């Protein structure tokens, strides 16, 4: 009778260790799979993140959709011209004779002030054309590699809008301005739809 009971525990004892072993192997195998998936996911996000930098290339498209929108702002300090020099300064400006007369009358009445902001093409190229608008008055300037005298009428707080007329040359049109603090580089223009908006502080 005892010989009949002895073989029964042996088959029962044999599957018990084998099952945990198979489970532990499955767990280790599953852990290896999870680790492989984690590494794979990390590699995917890494490559995905390295592929995301082209996103800034989409920004110019959104900027070019509105008509005047993408104005890049900057602040400049400009020197005021004495009223006694207004007539001579306006004679060298790009304003029409009618606009010169209106500006001169406003300067004499104290409603406007004239400031100087010589400009050039920082690349040294010649022929890039820009429009400089302030207080509803626009003058057209053809840039060169040398500073050109630019007289601008400013009311109390002025903003100057600079827009390219000809397509900015590659890689970008950078306008250099001679301010009260010295030469300054204005924000770069790369498309016809871009603008530079200058907040003017008169000294």
mmCIF file of N, CA and C in Angstrom, residues 76-81 85-86 88-95 103 113-121 128-134 137-144 146-154 159-163 175-180 186 196 198 200:
data_model
loop_
_atom_site.group_PDB
_atom_site.id
_atom_site.type_symbol
_atom_site.label_atom_id
_atom_site.label_comp_id
_atom_site.label_asym_id
_atom_site.label_seq_id
_atom_site.Cartn_x
_atom_site.Cartn_y
_atom_site.Cartn_z
ATOM 1 N N UNK A 76 14.595 101.650 -31.071
ATOM 2 C CA UNK A 76 15.790 102.420 -31.406
ATOM 3 C C UNK A 76 15.710 103.797 -30.756
ATOM 4 N N UNK A 77 16.845 104.329 -30.426
ATOM 5 C CA UNK A 77 16.939 105.702 -29.925
ATOM 6 C C UNK A 77 17.531 106.565 -31.025
ATOM 7 N N UNK A 78 16.817 107.603 -31.396
ATOM 8 C CA UNK A 78 17.235 108.461 -32.498
ATOM 9 C C UNK A 78 17.415 109.892 -32.009
ATOM 10 N N UNK A 79 18.323 110.590 -32.675
ATOM 11 C CA UNK A 79 18.603 111.982 -32.311
ATOM 12 C C UNK A 79 17.674 112.923 -33.061
ATOM 13 N N UNK A 80 17.175 113.924 -32.349
ATOM 14 C CA UNK A 80 16.275 114.896 -32.958
ATOM 15 C C UNK A 80 17.090 115.992 -33.645
ATOM 16 N N UNK A 81 16.608 116.395 -34.801
ATOM 17 C CA UNK A 81 17.236 117.503 -35.523
ATOM 18 C C UNK A 81 16.687 118.827 -35.003
ATOM 19 N N UNK A 85 17.261 123.252 -38.805
ATOM 20 C CA UNK A 85 17.830 122.427 -39.885
ATOM 21 C C UNK A 85 16.754 121.637 -40.634
ATOM 22 N N UNK A 86 15.497 121.853 -40.305
ATOM 23 C CA UNK A 86 14.416 121.060 -40.889
ATOM 24 C C UNK A 86 14.315 121.243 -42.397
ATOM 25 N N UNK A 88 16.587 122.184 -44.688
ATOM 26 C CA UNK A 88 17.707 121.564 -45.413
ATOM 27 C C UNK A 88 17.627 120.045 -45.338
ATOM 28 N N UNK A 89 17.227 119.509 -44.186
ATOM 29 C CA UNK A 89 17.141 118.060 -44.037
ATOM 30 C C UNK A 89 16.042 117.481 -44.901
ATOM 31 N N UNK A 90 14.891 118.152 -44.946
ATOM 32 C CA UNK A 90 13.779 117.647 -45.755
ATOM 33 C C UNK A 90 14.092 117.723 -47.249
ATOM 34 N N UNK A 91 14.914 118.696 -47.644
ATOM 35 C CA UNK A 91 15.277 118.824 -49.058
ATOM 36 C C UNK A 91 16.047 117.598 -49.545
ATOM 37 N N UNK A 92 16.746 116.913 -48.646
ATOM 38 C CA UNK A 92 17.520 115.722 -49.015
ATOM 39 C C UNK A 92 16.733 114.423 -48.803
ATOM 40 N N UNK A 93 15.501 114.554 -48.343
ATOM 41 C CA UNK A 93 14.705 113.355 -48.032
ATOM 42 C C UNK A 93 14.029 112.814 -49.286
ATOM 43 N N UNK A 94 13.378 111.680 -49.131
ATOM 44 C CA UNK A 94 12.665 111.070 -50.244
ATOM 45 C C UNK A 94 11.201 111.441 -50.305
ATOM 46 N N UNK A 95 10.772 112.438 -49.528
ATOM 47 C CA UNK A 95 9.376 112.859 -49.531
ATOM 48 C C UNK A 95 9.084 113.733 -50.750
ATOM 49 N N UNK A 103 5.137 118.524 -43.668
ATOM 50 C CA UNK A 103 6.002 118.172 -42.537
ATOM 51 C C UNK A 103 6.646 119.425 -41.954
ATOM 52 N N UNK A 113 8.410 116.300 -34.899
ATOM 53 C CA UNK A 113 9.844 116.463 -34.744
ATOM 54 C C UNK A 113 10.532 115.636 -35.818
ATOM 55 N N UNK A 114 11.683 116.099 -36.238
ATOM 56 C CA UNK A 114 12.455 115.359 -37.229
ATOM 57 C C UNK A 114 13.596 114.631 -36.525
ATOM 58 N N UNK A 115 13.764 113.351 -36.908
ATOM 59 C CA UNK A 115 14.883 112.569 -36.382
ATOM 60 C C UNK A 115 15.697 112.033 -37.543
ATOM 61 N N UNK A 116 16.937 111.714 -37.247
ATOM 62 C CA UNK A 116 17.830 111.142 -38.252
ATOM 63 C C UNK A 116 18.014 109.655 -37.997
ATOM 64 N N UNK A 117 17.998 108.876 -39.066
ATOM 65 C CA UNK A 117 18.322 107.455 -38.969
ATOM 66 C C UNK A 117 18.972 107.009 -40.275
ATOM 67 N N UNK A 118 20.272 107.298 -40.444
ATOM 68 C CA UNK A 118 20.969 106.796 -41.641
ATOM 69 C C UNK A 118 20.899 105.278 -41.709
ATOM 70 N N UNK A 119 20.724 104.738 -42.908
ATOM 71 C CA UNK A 119 20.571 103.287 -43.091
ATOM 72 C C UNK A 119 21.472 102.797 -44.214
ATOM 73 N N UNK A 120 21.797 101.497 -44.148
ATOM 74 C CA UNK A 120 22.570 100.842 -45.215
ATOM 75 C C UNK A 120 22.201 99.367 -45.256
ATOM 76 N N UNK A 121 22.640 98.701 -46.329
ATOM 77 C CA UNK A 121 22.511 97.244 -46.430
ATOM 78 C C UNK A 121 23.751 96.653 -45.783
ATOM 79 N N UNK A 128 18.958 97.156 -53.057
ATOM 80 C CA UNK A 128 17.796 96.676 -52.301
ATOM 81 C C UNK A 128 16.906 97.869 -51.952
ATOM 82 N N UNK A 129 15.614 97.788 -52.310
ATOM 83 C CA UNK A 129 14.696 98.909 -52.108
ATOM 84 C C UNK A 129 13.745 98.624 -50.955
ATOM 85 N N UNK A 130 13.575 99.644 -50.091
ATOM 86 C CA UNK A 130 12.662 99.517 -48.956
ATOM 87 C C UNK A 130 11.756 100.745 -48.895
ATOM 88 N N UNK A 131 10.592 100.579 -48.271
ATOM 89 C CA UNK A 131 9.700 101.692 -47.957
ATOM 90 C C UNK A 131 9.755 101.945 -46.460
ATOM 91 N N UNK A 132 9.919 103.212 -46.099
ATOM 92 C CA UNK A 132 9.953 103.612 -44.697
ATOM 93 C C UNK A 132 8.729 104.486 -44.446
ATOM 94 N N UNK A 133 7.803 103.997 -43.611
ATOM 95 C CA UNK A 133 6.531 104.680 -43.376
ATOM 96 C C UNK A 133 6.414 105.084 -41.919
ATOM 97 N N UNK A 134 5.993 106.322 -41.704
ATOM 98 C CA UNK A 134 5.747 106.815 -40.366
ATOM 99 C C UNK A 134 4.720 107.938 -40.451
ATOM 100 N N UNK A 137 3.154 108.774 -43.744
ATOM 101 C CA UNK A 137 4.024 109.290 -44.806
ATOM 102 C C UNK A 137 5.074 108.234 -45.149
ATOM 103 N N UNK A 138 5.252 107.991 -46.447
ATOM 104 C CA UNK A 138 6.184 106.952 -46.891
ATOM 105 C C UNK A 138 7.255 107.555 -47.789
ATOM 106 N N UNK A 139 8.480 107.153 -47.544
ATOM 107 C CA UNK A 139 9.569 107.494 -48.463
ATOM 108 C C UNK A 139 10.292 106.215 -48.862
ATOM 109 N N UNK A 140 10.693 106.156 -50.118
ATOM 110 C CA UNK A 140 11.343 104.974 -50.676
ATOM 111 C C UNK A 140 12.848 105.189 -50.684
ATOM 112 N N UNK A 141 13.567 104.166 -50.259
ATOM 113 C CA UNK A 141 15.019 104.257 -50.145
ATOM 114 C C UNK A 141 15.649 103.077 -50.872
ATOM 115 N N UNK A 142 16.668 103.367 -51.689
ATOM 116 C CA UNK A 142 17.464 102.318 -52.332
ATOM 117 C C UNK A 142 18.746 102.183 -51.532
ATOM 118 N N UNK A 143 18.908 101.034 -50.897
ATOM 119 C CA UNK A 143 20.038 100.831 -50.000
ATOM 120 C C UNK A 143 21.337 100.587 -50.749
ATOM 121 N N UNK A 144 22.424 100.978 -50.114
ATOM 122 C CA UNK A 144 23.772 100.689 -50.616
ATOM 123 C C UNK A 144 24.584 100.160 -49.441
ATOM 124 N N UNK A 146 26.769 101.904 -47.970
ATOM 125 C CA UNK A 146 27.167 103.065 -47.165
ATOM 126 C C UNK A 146 25.921 103.697 -46.550
ATOM 127 N N UNK A 147 26.113 104.344 -45.396
ATOM 128 C CA UNK A 147 24.991 104.988 -44.727
ATOM 129 C C UNK A 147 24.432 106.117 -45.582
ATOM 130 N N UNK A 148 23.113 106.073 -45.736
ATOM 131 C CA UNK A 148 22.403 107.145 -46.428
ATOM 132 C C UNK A 148 21.602 107.952 -45.426
ATOM 133 N N UNK A 149 21.615 109.263 -45.627
ATOM 134 C CA UNK A 149 20.887 110.156 -44.732
ATOM 135 C C UNK A 149 19.388 109.889 -44.869
ATOM 136 N N UNK A 150 18.730 109.602 -43.733
ATOM 137 C CA UNK A 150 17.298 109.350 -43.735
ATOM 138 C C UNK A 150 16.659 110.192 -42.641
ATOM 139 N N UNK A 151 15.780 111.119 -43.062
ATOM 140 C CA UNK A 151 15.086 111.998 -42.122
ATOM 141 C C UNK A 151 13.668 111.491 -41.954
ATOM 142 N N UNK A 152 13.237 111.392 -40.694
ATOM 143 C CA UNK A 152 11.926 110.809 -40.413
ATOM 144 C C UNK A 152 11.141 111.747 -39.500
ATOM 145 N N UNK A 153 9.898 112.087 -39.886
ATOM 146 C CA UNK A 153 9.060 112.908 -39.007
ATOM 147 C C UNK A 153 8.380 112.034 -37.950
ATOM 148 N N UNK A 154 8.455 112.475 -36.719
ATOM 149 C CA UNK A 154 7.894 111.729 -35.597
ATOM 150 C C UNK A 154 6.950 112.638 -34.820
ATOM 151 N N UNK A 159 6.347 105.276 -34.410
ATOM 152 C CA UNK A 159 6.663 103.928 -34.857
ATOM 153 C C UNK A 159 7.005 103.996 -36.340
ATOM 154 N N UNK A 160 8.107 103.381 -36.681
ATOM 155 C CA UNK A 160 8.575 103.357 -38.067
ATOM 156 C C UNK A 160 8.346 101.956 -38.624
ATOM 157 N N UNK A 161 7.665 101.882 -39.752
ATOM 158 C CA UNK A 161 7.418 100.598 -40.413
ATOM 159 C C UNK A 161 8.315 100.507 -41.642
ATOM 160 N N UNK A 162 9.146 99.483 -41.672
ATOM 161 C CA UNK A 162 10.056 99.261 -42.797
ATOM 162 C C UNK A 162 9.607 98.018 -43.539
ATOM 163 N N UNK A 163 9.390 98.159 -44.846
ATOM 164 C CA UNK A 163 8.915 97.042 -45.665
ATOM 165 C C UNK A 163 9.791 96.917 -46.910
ATOM 166 N N UNK A 175 19.239 95.352 -42.383
ATOM 167 C CA UNK A 175 19.426 96.791 -42.510
ATOM 168 C C UNK A 175 20.197 97.287 -41.293
ATOM 169 N N UNK A 176 21.266 97.998 -41.574
ATOM 170 C CA UNK A 176 22.018 98.631 -40.504
ATOM 171 C C UNK A 176 21.522 100.054 -40.336
ATOM 172 N N UNK A 177 21.272 100.450 -39.098
ATOM 173 C CA UNK A 177 20.790 101.800 -38.814
ATOM 174 C C UNK A 177 21.774 102.493 -37.878
ATOM 175 N N UNK A 178 22.040 103.765 -38.139
ATOM 176 C CA UNK A 178 22.899 104.558 -37.276
ATOM 177 C C UNK A 178 22.005 105.301 -36.293
ATOM 178 N N UNK A 179 22.023 104.871 -35.052
ATOM 179 C CA UNK A 179 21.142 105.424 -34.026
ATOM 180 C C UNK A 179 21.947 106.325 -33.082
ATOM 181 N N UNK A 180 21.242 106.839 -32.078
ATOM 182 C CA UNK A 180 21.923 107.684 -31.088
ATOM 183 C C UNK A 180 22.935 106.889 -30.276
ATOM 184 N N UNK A 186 19.067 95.871 -37.628
ATOM 185 C CA UNK A 186 17.628 95.672 -37.457
ATOM 186 C C UNK A 186 17.287 94.212 -37.737
ATOM 187 N N UNK A 196 9.478 95.276 -40.498
ATOM 188 C CA UNK A 196 10.177 95.635 -39.267
ATOM 189 C C UNK A 196 9.472 96.848 -38.691
ATOM 190 N N UNK A 198 9.664 99.594 -35.796
ATOM 191 C CA UNK A 198 10.583 100.207 -34.837
ATOM 192 C C UNK A 198 9.837 101.150 -33.914
ATOM 193 N N UNK A 200 10.300 104.157 -31.618
ATOM 194 C CA UNK A 200 11.318 105.189 -31.595
ATOM 195 C C UNK A 200 11.314 105.935 -30.269
#
